[in-house]
């Protein structure tokens, strides 16, 4: 990975939304909702269907990521990953031939554990590569992990599996499983709020809340 200065704060913003294994961008998924809301607000949004989502090939996905980031060169890019896309991003960070320079922000939502990846032949090659906190920090001005305490795809929890060893801030949403439509994650207001936050100084401090907490806040209970 070639390190270059972060893009100018005056550059336009763009959002790259990356899905996971067996995800064909269903309308009920929070990523579909998020991409729609951001686009409605006038932001540049790229939400691609990655090739062969049911039986993904790491090299093809990395090539797709490389091409997408190339198309967004010069923008202040936020990358929002869910599930297997989190491991795709970590592989890109570990390579020297995918990321031409740091993006502004990365959000890793519900990354599957190495053990779960290795147990499934279709995604075994996505098992996370060795990485240092310094390598991850060089890939984005801010990287944040969002996980739960009962994700079947990451039994030890994303905070323990990824945030702690890589020195990343984490939000743990109790009882919210894999943070997908089965967990009730269609609309996700605090995810949109995080994406829209104007100050780069606040990204690391601004927590992503679960939907139940937002409903409680809205009702005053």
Short mmCIF file of C-alpha atoms in Angstrom, two decimals:
data_model
loop_
_atom_site.label_atom_id
_atom_site.label_comp_id
_atom_site.label_asym_id
_atom_site.label_seq_id
_atom_site.Cartn_x
_atom_site.Cartn_y
_atom_site.Cartn_z
CA UNK A 1 0.00 0.00 0.00
CA UNK A 2 1.38 3.38 -1.00
CA UNK A 3 0.82 6.00 1.64
CA UNK A 4 -0.22 9.44 0.41
CA UNK A 5 -1.55 12.49 2.24
CA UNK A 6 -5.26 12.33 3.06
CA UNK A 7 -7.57 13.95 0.54
CA UNK A 8 -8.39 17.60 1.02
CA UNK A 9 -11.22 18.50 3.37
CA UNK A 10 -12.59 20.59 0.48
CA UNK A 11 -12.98 17.55 -1.79
CA UNK A 12 -16.46 16.18 -2.39
CA UNK A 13 -17.66 13.27 -0.27
CA UNK A 14 -18.46 9.83 -1.63
CA UNK A 15 -19.73 6.65 -0.01
CA UNK A 16 -18.77 3.12 -1.00
CA UNK A 17 -21.15 0.52 0.48
CA UNK A 18 -19.93 -3.09 0.34
CA UNK A 19 -22.08 -6.14 1.07
CA UNK A 20 -21.24 -9.58 2.38
CA UNK A 21 -21.55 -13.25 1.50
CA UNK A 22 -24.80 -14.38 -0.16
CA UNK A 23 -26.03 -10.79 -0.17
CA UNK A 24 -27.80 -9.73 -3.35
CA UNK A 25 -28.64 -6.25 -2.05
CA UNK A 26 -32.18 -6.96 -0.84
CA UNK A 27 -34.41 -3.94 -0.39
CA UNK A 28 -34.91 -4.78 3.30
CA UNK A 29 -31.21 -4.58 4.18
CA UNK A 30 -29.90 -1.54 6.08
CA UNK A 31 -27.20 -1.04 3.46
CA UNK A 32 -29.86 -0.65 0.75
CA UNK A 33 -31.71 1.81 2.99
CA UNK A 34 -28.51 3.71 3.77
CA UNK A 35 -27.47 3.99 0.11
CA UNK A 36 -30.93 5.28 -0.79
CA UNK A 37 -30.97 7.87 1.99
CA UNK A 38 -27.50 9.16 1.15
CA UNK A 39 -28.34 9.38 -2.54
CA UNK A 40 -31.61 11.18 -1.76
CA UNK A 41 -29.55 13.78 0.12
CA UNK A 42 -27.43 14.38 -2.96
CA UNK A 43 -24.32 12.42 -2.03
CA UNK A 44 -22.34 10.29 -4.43
CA UNK A 45 -23.02 6.65 -3.48
CA UNK A 46 -21.61 3.46 -4.98
CA UNK A 47 -23.38 0.27 -3.86
CA UNK A 48 -22.21 -2.45 -6.24
CA UNK A 49 -23.29 -6.03 -6.59
CA UNK A 50 -20.01 -7.83 -6.09
CA UNK A 51 -19.47 -10.82 -8.40
CA UNK A 52 -20.70 -14.29 -7.45
CA UNK A 53 -21.97 -13.32 -4.02
CA UNK A 54 -22.90 -16.93 -3.19
CA UNK A 55 -19.46 -18.30 -4.02
CA UNK A 56 -17.15 -15.28 -3.93
CA UNK A 57 -13.60 -15.23 -5.20
CA UNK A 58 -11.22 -13.10 -3.14
CA UNK A 59 -9.10 -11.97 -6.07
CA UNK A 60 -12.14 -10.90 -8.09
CA UNK A 61 -13.55 -8.99 -5.15
CA UNK A 62 -10.20 -7.29 -4.56
CA UNK A 63 -9.99 -6.32 -8.22
CA UNK A 64 -13.51 -4.90 -8.03
CA UNK A 65 -12.62 -2.93 -4.91
CA UNK A 66 -9.49 -1.59 -6.57
CA UNK A 67 -11.49 -0.44 -9.60
CA UNK A 68 -14.21 1.17 -7.48
CA UNK A 69 -11.71 3.11 -5.38
CA UNK A 70 -9.99 4.22 -8.57
CA UNK A 71 -13.28 5.66 -9.83
CA UNK A 72 -13.65 7.59 -6.56
CA UNK A 73 -10.14 9.03 -6.57
CA UNK A 74 -10.01 12.61 -5.34
CA UNK A 75 -13.14 12.32 -3.17
CA UNK A 76 -13.36 12.08 0.61
CA UNK A 77 -14.35 8.42 0.65
CA UNK A 78 -16.26 6.62 3.39
CA UNK A 79 -16.31 2.83 3.05
CA UNK A 80 -19.16 1.04 4.85
CA UNK A 81 -18.60 -2.73 5.01
CA UNK A 82 -20.90 -5.43 6.31
CA UNK A 83 -19.93 -9.01 7.15
CA UNK A 84 -17.63 -10.56 4.52
CA UNK A 85 -16.88 -7.14 3.04
CA UNK A 86 -15.05 -6.35 6.29
CA UNK A 87 -12.63 -9.18 5.59
CA UNK A 88 -12.33 -7.99 1.99
CA UNK A 89 -11.23 -4.59 3.29
CA UNK A 90 -8.67 -6.14 5.64
CA UNK A 91 -7.18 -8.12 2.75
CA UNK A 92 -6.96 -4.92 0.72
CA UNK A 93 -5.16 -3.23 3.60
CA UNK A 94 -2.70 -6.13 3.80
CA UNK A 95 -1.82 -5.85 0.10
CA UNK A 96 0.48 -3.36 -1.60
CA UNK A 97 -1.44 -3.36 -4.89
CA UNK A 98 -5.04 -2.45 -4.00
CA UNK A 99 -5.17 0.79 -2.01
CA UNK A 100 -3.38 3.68 -3.73
CA UNK A 101 -3.76 5.80 -0.62
CA UNK A 102 -5.84 6.24 2.53
CA UNK A 103 -9.56 6.86 2.45
CA UNK A 104 -11.24 9.12 4.96
CA UNK A 105 -13.31 6.63 6.96
CA UNK A 106 -14.03 2.91 7.16
CA UNK A 107 -16.78 1.21 9.12
CA UNK A 108 -16.48 -2.55 9.69
CA UNK A 109 -19.92 -3.86 10.66
CA UNK A 110 -20.33 -7.44 11.96
CA UNK A 111 -17.12 -8.95 10.59
CA UNK A 112 -17.12 -12.76 10.71
CA UNK A 113 -14.41 -14.45 12.71
CA UNK A 114 -11.46 -16.25 11.16
CA UNK A 115 -12.78 -19.55 12.49
CA UNK A 116 -16.17 -19.09 10.87
CA UNK A 117 -14.58 -18.15 7.54
CA UNK A 118 -12.34 -21.21 7.61
CA UNK A 119 -15.27 -23.49 8.43
CA UNK A 120 -17.07 -22.45 5.23
CA UNK A 121 -15.24 -23.50 2.04
CA UNK A 122 -16.94 -20.81 -0.03
CA UNK A 123 -15.30 -18.04 2.01
CA UNK A 124 -12.28 -19.76 3.57
CA UNK A 125 -9.83 -17.70 1.50
CA UNK A 126 -11.31 -14.54 3.05
CA UNK A 127 -10.08 -15.49 6.53
CA UNK A 128 -8.39 -12.35 7.83
CA UNK A 129 -4.70 -11.87 7.01
CA UNK A 130 -2.06 -10.89 9.57
CA UNK A 131 -2.23 -7.15 10.17
CA UNK A 132 -0.73 -4.61 12.52
CA UNK A 133 -2.56 -1.62 13.99
CA UNK A 134 -0.15 0.63 12.11
CA UNK A 135 -1.06 -0.93 8.79
CA UNK A 136 -4.78 -0.50 9.43
CA UNK A 137 -4.30 3.08 10.63
CA UNK A 138 -2.44 3.96 7.41
CA UNK A 139 -5.39 2.83 5.27
CA UNK A 140 -7.92 5.34 6.60
CA UNK A 141 -7.99 8.43 8.77
CA UNK A 142 -10.63 6.66 10.89
CA UNK A 143 -11.59 2.99 11.07
CA UNK A 144 -14.32 1.83 13.44
CA UNK A 145 -15.80 -1.60 14.29
CA UNK A 146 -19.48 -2.22 15.02
CA UNK A 147 -20.47 -5.62 16.39
CA UNK A 148 -22.66 -7.42 18.90
CA UNK A 149 -22.33 -9.82 21.81
CA UNK A 150 -24.27 -12.66 20.14
CA UNK A 151 -23.25 -12.69 16.49
CA UNK A 152 -23.32 -16.33 15.30
CA UNK A 153 -20.70 -15.44 12.69
CA UNK A 154 -18.30 -14.04 15.30
CA UNK A 155 -18.88 -15.88 18.59
CA UNK A 156 -16.08 -14.10 20.46
CA UNK A 157 -17.42 -10.71 19.40
CA UNK A 158 -16.01 -8.26 16.88
CA UNK A 159 -14.59 -6.04 19.62
CA UNK A 160 -12.38 -8.86 20.89
CA UNK A 161 -11.62 -10.41 17.51
CA UNK A 162 -10.84 -7.22 15.61
CA UNK A 163 -11.08 -3.92 17.48
CA UNK A 164 -8.80 -4.81 20.40
CA UNK A 165 -5.93 -6.41 18.43
CA UNK A 166 -6.03 -3.70 15.74
CA UNK A 167 -6.36 -0.79 18.16
CA UNK A 168 -9.72 0.35 16.80
CA UNK A 169 -12.70 1.99 18.50
CA UNK A 170 -15.73 -0.29 18.71
CA UNK A 171 -19.45 -0.12 19.34
CA UNK A 172 -20.99 -3.27 20.85
CA UNK A 173 -24.76 -3.54 20.36
CA UNK A 174 -26.10 -6.13 22.84
CA UNK A 175 -28.38 -8.85 21.54
CA UNK A 176 -28.46 -7.63 17.93
CA UNK A 177 -26.96 -10.78 16.32
CA UNK A 178 -25.50 -10.26 12.82
CA UNK A 179 -26.91 -6.76 12.26
CA UNK A 180 -28.83 -7.81 9.17
CA UNK A 181 -32.53 -7.87 8.19
CA UNK A 182 -33.09 -10.96 10.36
CA UNK A 183 -32.02 -8.75 13.30
CA UNK A 184 -34.41 -6.01 12.25
CA UNK A 185 -31.80 -3.89 10.53
CA UNK A 186 -33.57 -2.21 7.67
CA UNK A 187 -33.68 1.52 8.55
CA UNK A 188 -30.79 2.39 10.87
CA UNK A 189 -30.87 6.10 11.74
CA UNK A 190 -27.66 6.31 13.76
CA UNK A 191 -25.76 4.71 10.88
CA UNK A 192 -26.96 7.53 8.65
CA UNK A 193 -26.06 10.06 11.34
CA UNK A 194 -22.53 8.67 11.53
CA UNK A 195 -22.13 8.88 7.76
CA UNK A 196 -23.39 12.46 7.69
CA UNK A 197 -21.29 13.76 10.59
CA UNK A 198 -19.58 16.87 9.30
CA UNK A 199 -16.48 17.00 11.48
CA UNK A 200 -13.70 14.52 10.87
CA UNK A 201 -12.60 15.16 14.46
CA UNK A 202 -15.78 13.54 15.75
CA UNK A 203 -15.86 10.30 13.79
CA UNK A 204 -13.95 8.28 16.36
CA UNK A 205 -16.10 9.56 19.20
CA UNK A 206 -19.51 9.28 17.53
CA UNK A 207 -20.97 5.91 18.44
CA UNK A 208 -23.25 3.91 16.18
CA UNK A 209 -26.32 3.00 18.22
CA UNK A 210 -28.60 0.03 17.80
CA UNK A 211 -32.12 0.53 16.52
CA UNK A 212 -33.78 -0.44 19.80
CA UNK A 213 -31.86 2.27 21.64
CA UNK A 214 -33.01 4.81 19.09
CA UNK A 215 -36.62 3.74 19.45
CA UNK A 216 -36.32 4.11 23.23
CA UNK A 217 -34.76 7.55 22.85
CA UNK A 218 -37.52 8.63 20.49
CA UNK A 219 -40.27 7.48 22.83
CA UNK A 220 -38.67 9.07 25.88
CA UNK A 221 -38.51 5.75 27.77
#
